[in-house]
Amino acid sequence: MPSSSVLWSTAGLLTASNVFMTFAWYGHLKNLNSKPWWIAALISWAIALAEYLLQVPANRIGHQGGLSLPQLKILQEVITLTVFVPFAVYYMKQPLRLDFLWAGLCMLGAVYFMFRGQQ
C-alpha cells in the first residue's frame, strides 16, 4: 500500500494539473469562441504545457511510490470529474444536474475495484 504522503502528493499534483487541462480543453469555448480554431489550439497547448509539468511528476511519484498504472488512471479520472463539475457549473454556467452525482458514485465504484486487494 502506498504511503499517505505518496497518495497526497500524487493527488495534489494531479488536481492542479487537471485545473490547467480542463481550461486547456474547454476554456476556449467560452473565452476564444470568436477566434479561429488554430489560435484556440495554440493557447490550449500553452496551457497544456503547464498541465504536463505537473502531471508527469505526479504520475512518477505515484508509480514509484507503489501505485499501479490502473490505480493512477482511476485516480486521474476521479480527480478529473471532481475538477470538471465545479468548472462546468461555475465557470461555464452549465446547470448542476443530478447526473454528476450518479457519475461520481460510479467512479467511486471504479476506485473500489482498482484499489481492493492491495497489499
N, CA, C and O atoms as a MOPAC input file, in Angstrom:
PM7 MOZYME 1SCF
protein

 N      0.85100 1    -1.19300 1     0.00000 1
 C      0.00000 1     0.00000 1     0.00000 1
 C      0.88700 1     1.24400 1     0.00000 1
 O      1.79600 1     1.36000 1     0.82200 1
 N      0.62600 1     2.17100 1    -0.91700 1
 C      1.41500 1     3.40300 1    -0.94100 1
 C      1.21100 1     4.20900 1     0.33700 1
 O      0.15100 1     4.14800 1     0.95800 1
 N      2.22800 1     4.95900 1     0.72000 1
 C      2.12700 1     5.79300 1     1.92300 1
 C      1.14200 1     6.93400 1     1.67400 1
 O      0.83200 1     7.27600 1     0.53200 1
 N      0.66700 1     7.50100 1     2.75600 1
 C     -0.28000 1     8.61500 1     2.61400 1
 C      0.39000 1     9.82000 1     1.97200 1
 O     -0.26400 1    10.57400 1     1.25200 1
 N      1.67400 1    10.01800 1     2.21700 1
 C      2.35700 1    11.15500 1     1.58300 1
 C      2.44400 1    10.97200 1     0.07000 1
 O      2.33700 1    11.94500 1    -0.67700 1
 N      2.63700 1     9.74100 1    -0.38400 1
 C      2.64900 1     9.47100 1    -1.82400 1
 C      1.26400 1     9.75000 1    -2.40900 1
 O      1.14100 1    10.39500 1    -3.45000 1
 N      0.22300 1     9.25900 1    -1.73200 1
 C     -1.13500 1     9.48500 1    -2.22400 1
 C     -1.47800 1    10.97700 1    -2.26700 1
 O     -2.04000 1    11.45900 1    -3.25000 1
 N     -1.14000 1    11.70300 1    -1.20100 1
 C     -1.45700 1    13.13700 1    -1.14900 1
 C     -0.65700 1    13.92000 1    -2.17600 1
 O     -1.20100 1    14.80600 1    -2.83600 1
 N      0.61400 1    13.61200 1    -2.32200 1
 C      1.43700 1    14.31300 1    -3.31700 1
 C      0.91700 1    14.06100 1    -4.72700 1
 O      0.77500 1    14.98000 1    -5.53400 1
 N      0.63900 1    12.79300 1    -4.99700 1
 C      0.13500 1    12.42800 1    -6.32400 1
 C     -1.20600 1    13.09400 1    -6.59200 1
 O     -1.40300 1    13.70500 1    -7.64200 1
 N     -2.12200 1    12.97700 1    -5.64500 1
 C     -3.46100 1    13.56200 1    -5.83000 1
 C     -3.40400 1    15.08400 1    -5.92600 1
 O     -4.12700 1    15.67800 1    -6.72500 1
 N     -2.56200 1    15.71500 1    -5.13100 1
 C     -2.44800 1    17.17300 1    -5.18300 1
 C     -1.92400 1    17.67400 1    -6.52100 1
 O     -2.46500 1    18.61600 1    -7.09900 1
 N     -0.86400 1    17.03400 1    -7.00500 1
 C     -0.31100 1    17.42500 1    -8.30400 1
 C     -1.27900 1    17.11700 1    -9.44200 1
 O     -1.40400 1    17.90200 1   -10.38200 1
 N     -1.96700 1    15.96900 1    -9.36000 1
 C     -2.94700 1    15.64200 1   -10.39500 1
 C     -4.11800 1    16.61100 1   -10.37800 1
 O     -4.65500 1    16.95200 1   -11.43200 1
 N     -4.52000 1    17.05800 1    -9.19500 1
 C     -5.60500 1    18.03800 1    -9.11300 1
 C     -5.18600 1    19.35300 1    -9.76400 1
 O     -5.93400 1    19.92100 1   -10.56000 1
 N     -4.00700 1    19.83100 1    -9.43100 1
 C     -3.51400 1    21.07100 1   -10.04000 1
 C     -3.38800 1    20.91900 1   -11.55600 1
 O     -3.75800 1    21.82200 1   -12.30500 1
 N     -2.86600 1    19.77700 1   -12.00600 1
 C     -2.72000 1    19.56500 1   -13.44600 1
 C     -4.08100 1    19.52100 1   -14.13000 1
 O     -4.22900 1    19.98600 1   -15.26000 1
 N     -5.07400 1    18.96100 1   -13.44300 1
 C     -6.41800 1    18.88800 1   -14.01700 1
 C     -7.07000 1    20.25200 1   -14.17200 1
 O     -7.84400 1    20.46700 1   -15.10500 1
 N     -6.76700 1    21.16900 1   -13.27400 1
 C     -7.30500 1    22.52300 1   -13.42200 1
 C     -6.79200 1    23.11400 1   -14.73400 1
 O     -7.56300 1    23.67300 1   -15.51400 1
 N     -5.49900 1    22.98900 1   -14.96900 1
 C     -4.93300 1    23.50200 1   -16.22000 1
 C     -5.53100 1    22.78600 1   -17.43000 1
 O     -5.89800 1    23.42600 1   -18.41500 1
 N     -5.62700 1    21.45700 1   -17.35400 1
 C     -6.10000 1    20.70800 1   -18.50800 1
 C     -7.56200 1    20.99400 1   -18.81200 1
 O     -7.95800 1    21.05100 1   -19.97600 1
 N     -8.36100 1    21.17200 1   -17.77400 1
 C     -9.77500 1    21.48500 1   -18.00900 1
 C     -9.90700 1    22.81900 1   -18.73000 1
 O    -10.71800 1    22.95600 1   -19.64600 1
 N     -9.11400 1    23.79700 1   -18.32100 1
 C     -9.13800 1    25.08000 1   -19.02800 1
 C     -8.58500 1    24.93800 1   -20.44800 1
 O     -9.09800 1    25.56700 1   -21.37400 1
 N     -7.55900 1    24.13000 1   -20.62700 1
 C     -6.99800 1    23.92700 1   -21.96600 1
 C     -8.02400 1    23.26100 1   -22.88500 1
 O     -8.14000 1    23.63100 1   -24.05300 1
 N     -8.76000 1    22.29400 1   -22.37100 1
 C     -9.71400 1    21.56100 1   -23.19900 1
 C    -11.00200 1    22.32600 1   -23.45700 1
 O    -11.55200 1    22.26300 1   -24.55600 1
 N    -11.49100 1    23.05300 1   -22.44500 1
 C    -12.83400 1    23.61900 1   -22.55600 1
 C    -12.91500 1    25.13300 1   -22.40000 1
 O    -13.90300 1    25.73000 1   -22.82600 1
 N    -11.91500 1    25.77100 1   -21.80600 1
 C    -11.96500 1    27.20700 1   -21.57400 1
 C    -12.09900 1    28.02200 1   -22.84300 1
 O    -12.71900 1    29.08600 1   -22.83300 1
 N    -11.52700 1    27.54000 1   -23.93700 1
 C    -11.59900 1    28.26300 1   -25.20400 1
 C    -13.02600 1    28.36000 1   -25.73200 1
 O    -13.33800 1    29.24700 1   -26.52700 1
 N    -13.90100 1    27.44300 1   -25.28700 1
 C    -15.29100 1    27.50200 1   -25.74500 1
 C    -15.99600 1    28.75500 1   -25.23300 1
 O    -16.94100 1    29.24100 1   -25.85500 1
 N    -15.53900 1    29.26700 1   -24.11300 1
 C    -16.11700 1    30.48700 1   -23.55100 1
 C    -15.30700 1    31.71500 1   -23.94900 1
 O    -15.87500 1    32.73300 1   -24.34300 1
 N    -13.98100 1    31.62200 1   -23.84700 1
 C    -13.13200 1    32.80300 1   -23.99500 1
 C    -12.66700 1    33.08500 1   -25.41600 1
 O    -12.40700 1    34.23900 1   -25.75700 1
 N    -12.55800 1    32.07500 1   -26.23600 1
 C    -11.98800 1    32.26100 1   -27.57600 1
 C    -12.95000 1    31.82500 1   -28.67200 1
 O    -12.52600 1    31.50200 1   -29.78200 1
 N    -14.21400 1    31.81600 1   -28.37200 1
 C    -15.21200 1    31.32200 1   -29.31500 1
 C    -15.22400 1    32.10400 1   -30.63000 1
 O    -15.56400 1    31.54900 1   -31.67500 1
 N    -14.86000 1    33.37300 1   -30.58800 1
 C    -14.88500 1    34.19300 1   -31.79200 1
 C    -13.55200 1    34.16900 1   -32.55600 1
 O    -13.43800 1    34.75900 1   -33.63000 1
 N    -12.55600 1    33.49100 1   -31.99800 1
 C    -11.24000 1    33.40800 1   -32.63800 1
 C    -11.16300 1    32.16500 1   -33.52400 1
 O    -11.92100 1    31.21600 1   -33.32000 1
 N    -10.25800 1    32.15900 1   -34.50200 1
 C    -10.06400 1    30.94400 1   -35.30900 1
 C     -9.61800 1    29.76800 1   -34.42200 1
 O     -9.00000 1    29.96400 1   -33.37600 1
 N     -9.94200 1    28.55900 1   -34.85900 1
 C     -9.65000 1    27.36800 1   -34.05100 1
 C     -8.16400 1    27.23400 1   -33.76000 1
 O     -7.78800 1    26.78300 1   -32.67800 1
 N     -7.30800 1    27.61800 1   -34.70700 1
 C     -5.87200 1    27.41800 1   -34.51200 1
 C     -5.31700 1    28.32700 1   -33.42700 1
 O     -4.34300 1    27.96200 1   -32.76700 1
 N     -5.90700 1    29.49500 1   -33.22300 1
 C     -5.48500 1    30.36000 1   -32.11300 1
 C     -5.86600 1    29.69300 1   -30.79100 1
 O     -5.07000 1    29.65500 1   -29.85200 1
 N     -7.09300 1    29.16700 1   -30.72900 1
 C     -7.52500 1    28.44400 1   -29.53000 1
 C     -6.61800 1    27.24600 1   -29.27600 1
 O     -6.28300 1    26.95400 1   -28.12800 1
 N     -6.22300 1    26.55500 1   -30.33200 1
 C     -5.35000 1    25.38900 1   -30.18000 1
 C     -3.98200 1    25.78700 1   -29.63700 1
 O     -3.45800 1    25.12000 1   -28.74500 1
 N     -3.40000 1    26.85600 1   -30.15600 1
 C     -2.08900 1    27.30400 1   -29.67600 1
 C     -2.15100 1    27.73100 1   -28.20600 1
 O     -1.26400 1    27.39600 1   -27.42200 1
 N     -3.17700 1    28.45500 1   -27.84700 1
 C     -3.33000 1    28.86300 1   -26.44700 1
 C     -3.57800 1    27.64900 1   -25.56000 1
 O     -3.03600 1    27.55800 1   -24.45800 1
 N     -4.38700 1    26.72800 1   -26.03700 1
 C     -4.64700 1    25.49700 1   -25.27600 1
 C     -3.37500 1    24.68000 1   -25.09500 1
 O     -3.15900 1    24.11300 1   -24.02400 1
 N     -2.52900 1    24.61000 1   -26.11800 1
 C     -1.25800 1    23.88800 1   -25.99300 1
 C     -0.36500 1    24.53200 1   -24.95200 1
 O      0.31200 1    23.83400 1   -24.19700 1
 N     -0.35700 1    25.86400 1   -24.90100 1
 C      0.45900 1    26.55500 1   -23.89300 1
 C     -0.04600 1    26.23000 1   -22.48500 1
 O      0.74500 1    25.99800 1   -21.57100 1
 N     -1.35900 1    26.21700 1   -22.32400 1
 C     -1.93400 1    25.85600 1   -21.02400 1
 C     -1.63000 1    24.39300 1   -20.70300 1
 O     -1.31500 1    24.05300 1   -19.56200 1
 N     -1.72600 1    23.54100 1   -21.70500 1
 C     -1.47000 1    22.11200 1   -21.50600 1
 C     -0.02000 1    21.84400 1   -21.09900 1
 O      0.24600 1    20.86600 1   -20.40000 1
 N      0.91100 1    22.68200 1   -21.51800 1
 C      2.29600 1    22.51400 1   -21.08700 1
 C      2.38600 1    22.60000 1   -19.57100 1
 O      3.07600 1    21.79900 1   -18.94100 1
 N      1.69200 1    23.56900 1   -18.98200 1
 C      1.67700 1    23.67900 1   -17.51700 1
 C      1.07400 1    22.41800 1   -16.90700 1
 O      1.53400 1    21.93600 1   -15.87200 1
 N      0.05700 1    21.89800 1   -17.54700 1
 C     -0.57100 1    20.66000 1   -17.05900 1
 C      0.43400 1    19.51200 1   -17.05000 1
 O      0.52200 1    18.77200 1   -16.07000 1
 N      1.18400 1    19.36000 1   -18.12300 1
 C      2.15500 1    18.27100 1   -18.20700 1
 C      3.29200 1    18.43000 1   -17.20400 1
 O      3.82700 1    17.44100 1   -16.70400 1
 N      3.65900 1    19.66700 1   -16.91300 1
 C      4.72500 1    19.89800 1   -15.93400 1
 C      4.30200 1    19.48200 1   -14.52200 1
 O      5.15300 1    19.30800 1   -13.65000 1
 N      3.02200 1    19.32500 1   -14.29500 1
 C      2.50400 1    18.83000 1   -13.01000 1
 C      2.12300 1    17.35100 1   -13.08400 1
 O      2.35900 1    16.59500 1   -12.14200 1
 N      1.54000 1    16.95000 1   -14.19400 1
 C      1.03300 1    15.58500 1   -14.34800 1
 C      2.14700 1    14.54700 1   -14.41600 1
 O      2.03500 1    13.48300 1   -13.80600 1
 N      3.21100 1    14.83700 1   -15.14200 1
 C      4.29400 1    13.85600 1   -15.27500 1
 C      4.94600 1    13.56200 1   -13.92200 1
 O      5.11300 1    12.39100 1   -13.58300 1
 N      5.32300 1    14.58000 1   -13.13200 1
 C      5.87100 1    14.26500 1   -11.80600 1
 C      4.85500 1    13.56800 1   -10.90000 1
 O      5.22500 1    12.70400 1   -10.10500 1
 N      3.59100 1    13.93600 1   -11.01600 1
 C      2.56100 1    13.28300 1   -10.19700 1
 C      2.52500 1    11.78900 1   -10.47100 1
 O      2.51900 1    10.98300 1    -9.54100 1
 N      2.50200 1    11.41800 1   -11.74300 1
 C      2.44900 1    10.00000 1   -12.08800 1
 C      3.73700 1     9.26900 1   -11.70200 1
 O      3.69300 1     8.10600 1   -11.30000 1
 N      4.85400 1     9.93100 1   -11.82100 1
 C      6.11900 1     9.29900 1   -11.40500 1
 C      6.15900 1     9.08000 1    -9.90000 1
 O      6.55200 1     8.01100 1    -9.43200 1
 N      5.75000 1    10.09900 1    -9.13900 1
 C      5.71100 1     9.95300 1    -7.67500 1
 C      4.78700 1     8.81100 1    -7.29900 1
 O      5.13900 1     7.96200 1    -6.48100 1
 N      3.60200 1     8.78900 1    -7.89800 1
 C      2.63700 1     7.73900 1    -7.58600 1
 C      3.12800 1     6.35500 1    -7.95800 1
 O      3.00900 1     5.41800 1    -7.16800 1
 N      3.67900 1     6.21700 1    -9.15200 1
 C      4.13000 1     4.89700 1    -9.61400 1
 C      5.33800 1     4.42000 1    -8.82300 1
 O      5.39600 1     3.25800 1    -8.42100 1
 N      6.29500 1     5.29700 1    -8.59700 1
 C      7.47000 1     4.91300 1    -7.81800 1
 C      7.11100 1     4.67700 1    -6.35800 1
 O      7.81200 1     3.95300 1    -5.65200 1
 N      6.01900 1     5.28700 1    -5.90400 1
 C      5.57600 1     5.13400 1    -4.52000 1
 C      4.67200 1     3.94600 1    -4.29100 1
 O      4.22900 1     3.71700 1    -3.16500 1
 N      4.38500 1     3.17600 1    -5.34400 1
 C      3.62700 1     1.94700 1    -5.16300 1
 C      2.25000 1     1.90100 1    -5.79400 1
 O      1.55900 1     0.89100 1    -5.65600 1
 N      1.82100 1     2.94800 1    -6.48100 1
 C      0.53500 1     2.89400 1    -7.17100 1
 C      0.71300 1     2.18900 1    -8.51400 1
 O      1.68200 1     2.43800 1    -9.23200 1
 N     -0.21400 1     1.32200 1    -8.84000 1
 C     -0.15900 1     0.63800 1   -10.13100 1
 C     -0.67300 1     1.57600 1   -11.22400 1
 O     -1.29200 1     2.60000 1   -10.93700 1
 N     -0.41300 1     1.21700 1   -12.46200 1
 C     -0.89100 1     2.00800 1   -13.59000 1
 C     -2.41600 1     2.13700 1   -13.57800 1
 O     -2.91800 1     3.24800 1   -13.74600 1
 N     -3.18300 1     1.04500 1   -13.38400 1
 C     -4.64300 1     1.20300 1   -13.31000 1
 C     -5.09100 1     2.08800 1   -12.14300 1
 O     -6.07100 1     2.82200 1   -12.27200 1
 N     -4.39800 1     2.02800 1   -11.02100 1
 C     -4.75000 1     2.88500 1    -9.89700 1
 C     -4.49500 1     4.35500 1   -10.22200 1
 O     -5.30100 1     5.22200 1    -9.88400 1
 N     -3.37700 1     4.62700 1   -10.87500 1
 C     -3.10200 1     6.00800 1   -11.28600 1
 C     -4.17600 1     6.51400 1   -12.24300 1
 O     -4.61600 1     7.65900 1   -12.14400 1
 N     -4.59100 1     5.66000 1   -13.16400 1
 C     -5.59100 1     6.06600 1   -14.15200 1
 C     -6.93300 1     6.37200 1   -13.50100 1
 O     -7.54900 1     7.39000 1   -13.81400 1
 N     -7.39200 1     5.51600 1   -12.60800 1
 C     -8.70000 1     5.75600 1   -11.99800 1
 C     -8.63200 1     6.94800 1   -11.05500 1
 O     -9.60800 1     7.69000 1   -10.93600 1
 N     -7.50500 1     7.14800 1   -10.38200 1
 C     -7.33100 1     8.33600 1    -9.55000 1
 C     -7.43900 1     9.59500 1   -10.41700 1
 O     -8.09400 1    10.56700 1   -10.03900 1
 N     -6.79700 1     9.56300 1   -11.56800 1
 C     -6.87000 1    10.67100 1   -12.52100 1
 C     -8.30900 1    10.93900 1   -12.94700 1
 O     -8.73200 1    12.09300 1   -13.00800 1
 N     -9.05500 1     9.89500 1   -13.23800 1
 C    -10.43700 1    10.07300 1   -13.70200 1
 C    -11.33300 1    10.64500 1   -12.61000 1
 O    -12.18400 1    11.48900 1   -12.89100 1
 N    -11.15700 1    10.20200 1   -11.38800 1
 C    -11.94900 1    10.74200 1   -10.27800 1
 C    -11.63000 1    12.22100 1   -10.07300 1
 O    -12.52900 1    13.03900 1    -9.87900 1
 N    -10.35600 1    12.54900 1   -10.12000 1
 C     -9.95600 1    13.94900 1    -9.96800 1
 C    -10.48900 1    14.77900 1   -11.12700 1
 O    -10.91900 1    15.91500 1   -10.92700 1
 N    -10.46600 1    14.22700 1   -12.33200 1
 C    -10.99900 1    14.93900 1   -13.49500 1
 C    -12.46400 1    15.31000 1   -13.28100 1
 O    -12.86200 1    16.44500 1   -13.54000 1
 N    -13.25500 1    14.37000 1   -12.81600 1
 C    -14.67000 1    14.64900 1   -12.56500 1
 C    -14.83200 1    15.66800 1   -11.44300 1
 O    -15.69200 1    16.54600 1   -11.51500 1
 N    -14.01100 1    15.55300 1   -10.41600 1
 C    -14.07200 1    16.48000 1    -9.27900 1
 C    -13.72700 1    17.90600 1    -9.69900 1
 O    -14.30300 1    18.86000 1    -9.17600 1
 N    -12.80700 1    18.05900 1   -10.62300 1
 C    -12.43700 1    19.38500 1   -11.12500 1
 C    -13.45400 1    19.87200 1   -12.16500 1
 O    -13.79900 1    21.05300 1   -12.20300 1
 N    -13.92200 1    18.95400 1   -12.99600 1
 C    -14.79600 1    19.33800 1   -14.10400 1
 C    -16.15000 1    19.86200 1   -13.63700 1
 O    -16.64600 1    20.84200 1   -14.19200 1
 N    -16.74900 1    19.24900 1   -12.65200 1
 C    -18.09700 1    19.65200 1   -12.23500 1
 C    -18.12800 1    21.12100 1   -11.78400 1
 O    -18.95000 1    21.88400 1   -12.29300 1
 N    -17.26400 1    21.54700 1   -10.84700 1
 C    -17.29900 1    22.98000 1   -10.49500 1
 C    -16.95700 1    23.89300 1   -11.68300 1
 O    -17.53100 1    24.97300 1   -11.81600 1
 N    -16.03400 1    23.46800 1   -12.53500 1
 C    -15.70100 1    24.24300 1   -13.72900 1
 C    -16.93100 1    24.41500 1   -14.61500 1
 O    -17.23700 1    25.52200 1   -15.06000 1
 N    -17.63100 1    23.31400 1   -14.86400 1
 C    -18.80700 1    23.36400 1   -15.73200 1
 C    -19.90200 1    24.24100 1   -15.13800 1
 O    -20.52700 1    25.02900 1   -15.84700 1
 N    -20.12900 1    24.10400 1   -13.84300 1
 C    -21.22700 1    24.82400 1   -13.19200 1
 C    -20.88300 1    26.29800 1   -12.98200 1
 O    -21.66600 1    27.17100 1   -13.35600 1
 N    -19.73000 1    26.58300 1   -12.39300 1
 C    -19.41400 1    27.96200 1   -12.01100 1
 C    -18.77300 1    28.77700 1   -13.12700 1
 O    -19.06400 1    29.96400 1   -13.27000 1
 N    -17.91200 1    28.15800 1   -13.91100 1
 C    -17.20100 1    28.92300 1   -14.93600 1
 C    -17.96300 1    28.91900 1   -16.26600 1
 O    -18.10400 1    29.95600 1   -16.91400 1
 N    -18.44900 1    27.74500 1   -16.65800 1
 C    -19.13700 1    27.63500 1   -17.94000 1
 C    -20.65100 1    27.83100 1   -17.81400 1
 O    -21.36600 1    27.81600 1   -18.81600 1
 N    -21.13400 1    28.01200 1   -16.58700 1
 C    -22.55100 1    28.30800 1   -16.31600 1
 C    -23.49500 1    27.20400 1   -16.80400 1
 O    -24.59900 1    27.47800 1   -17.27500 1
 N    -23.04300 1    25.95500 1   -16.68300 1
 C    -23.89600 1    24.81100 1   -17.00000 1
 C    -24.76400 1    24.49700 1   -15.78700 1
 O    -24.34200 1    24.73900 1   -14.65600 1
 N    -25.95400 1    23.97000 1   -15.99100 1
 C    -26.79800 1    23.64600 1   -14.83700 1
 C    -26.21800 1    22.46900 1   -14.04900 1
 O    -25.68600 1    21.52000 1   -14.62300 1
 N    -26.33300 1    22.55300 1   -12.74000 1
 C    -25.93100 1    21.43800 1   -11.87500 1
 C    -26.98800 1    20.35900 1   -12.00300 1
 O    -28.17200 1    20.60600 1   -11.77200 1
 N    -26.55700 1    19.16200 1   -12.37000 1
 C    -27.50700 1    18.07400 1   -12.61000 1
 C    -27.21200 1    16.91700 1   -11.68300 1
 O    -26.07000 1    16.70400 1   -11.27600 1
 N    -28.22300 1    16.19000 1   -11.35900 1
 C    -28.08700 1    15.01400 1   -10.52200 1
 C    -27.20400 1    13.95900 1   -11.19300 1
 O    -26.62000 1    13.11600 1   -10.51200 1
 N    -27.10800 1    14.00200 1   -12.50000 1
 C    -26.25900 1    13.05000 1   -13.22500 1
 C    -24.79700 1    13.15200 1   -12.80400 1
 O    -24.07000 1    12.16100 1   -12.86800 1
 N    -24.35200 1    14.33900 1   -12.37400 1
 C    -22.98400 1    14.47100 1   -11.87300 1
 C    -22.78800 1    13.58800 1   -10.63700 1
 O    -21.74200 1    12.95800 1   -10.48100 1
 N    -23.79000 1    13.54500 1    -9.76700 1
 C    -23.72000 1    12.69500 1    -8.57900 1
 C    -23.66000 1    11.22900 1    -8.96400 1
 O    -22.84900 1    10.47600 1    -8.42500 1
 N    -24.51200 1    10.81900 1    -9.89000 1
 C    -24.52000 1     9.40300 1   -10.31200 1
 C    -23.18800 1     9.02800 1   -10.94900 1
 O    -22.66900 1     7.94100 1   -10.69900 1
 N    -22.63600 1     9.90800 1   -11.75900 1
 C    -21.32700 1     9.64300 1   -12.37000 1
 C    -20.25500 1     9.50800 1   -11.29300 1
 O    -19.39100 1     8.63500 1   -11.36700 1
 N    -20.32400 1    10.38800 1   -10.28900 1
 C    -19.36700 1    10.31400 1    -9.18400 1
 C    -19.47600 1     9.01200 1    -8.41200 1
 O    -18.46200 1     8.43300 1    -8.02400 1
 N    -20.68600 1     8.55100 1    -8.18600 1
 C    -20.86300 1     7.27700 1    -7.48800 1
 C    -20.32600 1     6.10900 1    -8.31000 1
 O    -19.74200 1     5.17400 1    -7.76100 1
 N    -20.52100 1     6.16400 1    -9.60200 1
 C    -19.93700 1     5.12600 1   -10.46600 1
 C    -18.41600 1     5.14900 1   -10.38000 1
 O    -17.77700 1     4.09800 1   -10.35600 1
 N    -17.83600 1     6.34400 1   -10.33500 1
 C    -16.38200 1     6.46500 1   -10.21900 1
 C    -15.89900 1     5.90800 1    -8.88600 1
 O    -14.84500 1     5.27500 1    -8.82800 1
 N    -16.65100 1     6.13100 1    -7.82000 1
 C    -16.26500 1     5.55400 1    -6.51900 1
 C    -16.24600 1     4.03500 1    -6.59600 1
 O    -15.37500 1     3.39100 1    -6.01100 1
 N    -17.19800 1     3.46400 1    -7.31300 1
 C    -17.17800 1     2.01600 1    -7.53000 1
 C    -15.92100 1     1.58800 1    -8.27100 1
 O    -15.31900 1     0.56700 1    -7.93900 1
 N    -15.52500 1     2.36000 1    -9.26900 1
 C    -14.30200 1     2.04600 1   -10.02000 1
 C    -13.08000 1     2.12700 1    -9.11600 1
 O    -12.17200 1     1.30200 1    -9.22100 1
 N    -13.05400 1     3.11700 1    -8.22700 1
 C    -11.94600 1     3.23500 1    -7.27700 1
 C    -11.88900 1     1.99500 1    -6.39900 1
 O    -10.81400 1     1.44000 1    -6.17000 1
 N    -13.02800 1     1.56600 1    -5.91300 1
 C    -13.07100 1     0.36500 1    -5.06900 1
 C    -12.43800 1    -0.82100 1    -5.79000 1
 O    -11.60100 1    -1.52300 1    -5.22100 1
 N    -12.83500 1    -1.04300 1    -7.03300 1
 C    -12.31900 1    -2.20900 1    -7.74700 1
 C    -10.83400 1    -2.09400 1    -8.07200 1
 O    -10.13400 1    -3.10600 1    -8.09700 1
 N    -10.34200 1    -0.89500 1    -8.31800 1
 C     -8.91800 1    -0.72400 1    -8.63200 1
 C     -8.03600 1    -0.83500 1    -7.38500 1
 O     -6.87400 1    -1.23100 1    -7.48400 1
 N     -8.57900 1    -0.48900 1    -6.21200 1
 C     -7.75700 1    -0.46200 1    -5.00500 1
 C     -8.00900 1    -1.64700 1    -4.08000 1
 O     -7.26100 1    -1.81500 1    -3.11700 1
 N     -9.00600 1    -2.46500 1    -4.31800 1
 C     -9.26700 1    -3.60200 1    -3.42700 1
 C     -8.17000 1    -4.63600 1    -3.56800 1
 O     -7.56500 1    -4.79200 1    -4.62900 1
 N     -7.93700 1    -5.31400 1    -2.50800 1
 C     -6.92400 1    -6.36300 1    -2.53000 1
 C     -5.49500 1    -5.86700 1    -2.55900 1
 O     -4.56500 1    -6.64900 1    -2.75500 1
 N     -5.31600 1    -4.58600 1    -2.36600 1
 C     -3.95900 1    -4.02300 1    -2.33200 1
 C     -3.24900 1    -4.53200 1    -1.08800 1
 O     -3.87000 1    -4.61900 1    -0.02900 1
 N     -1.94300 1    -4.87600 1    -1.18300 1
 C     -1.19400 1    -5.41400 1    -0.04900 1
 C     -1.32300 1    -4.54300 1     1.14800 1
 O     -0.75400 1    -4.84600 1     2.19700 1

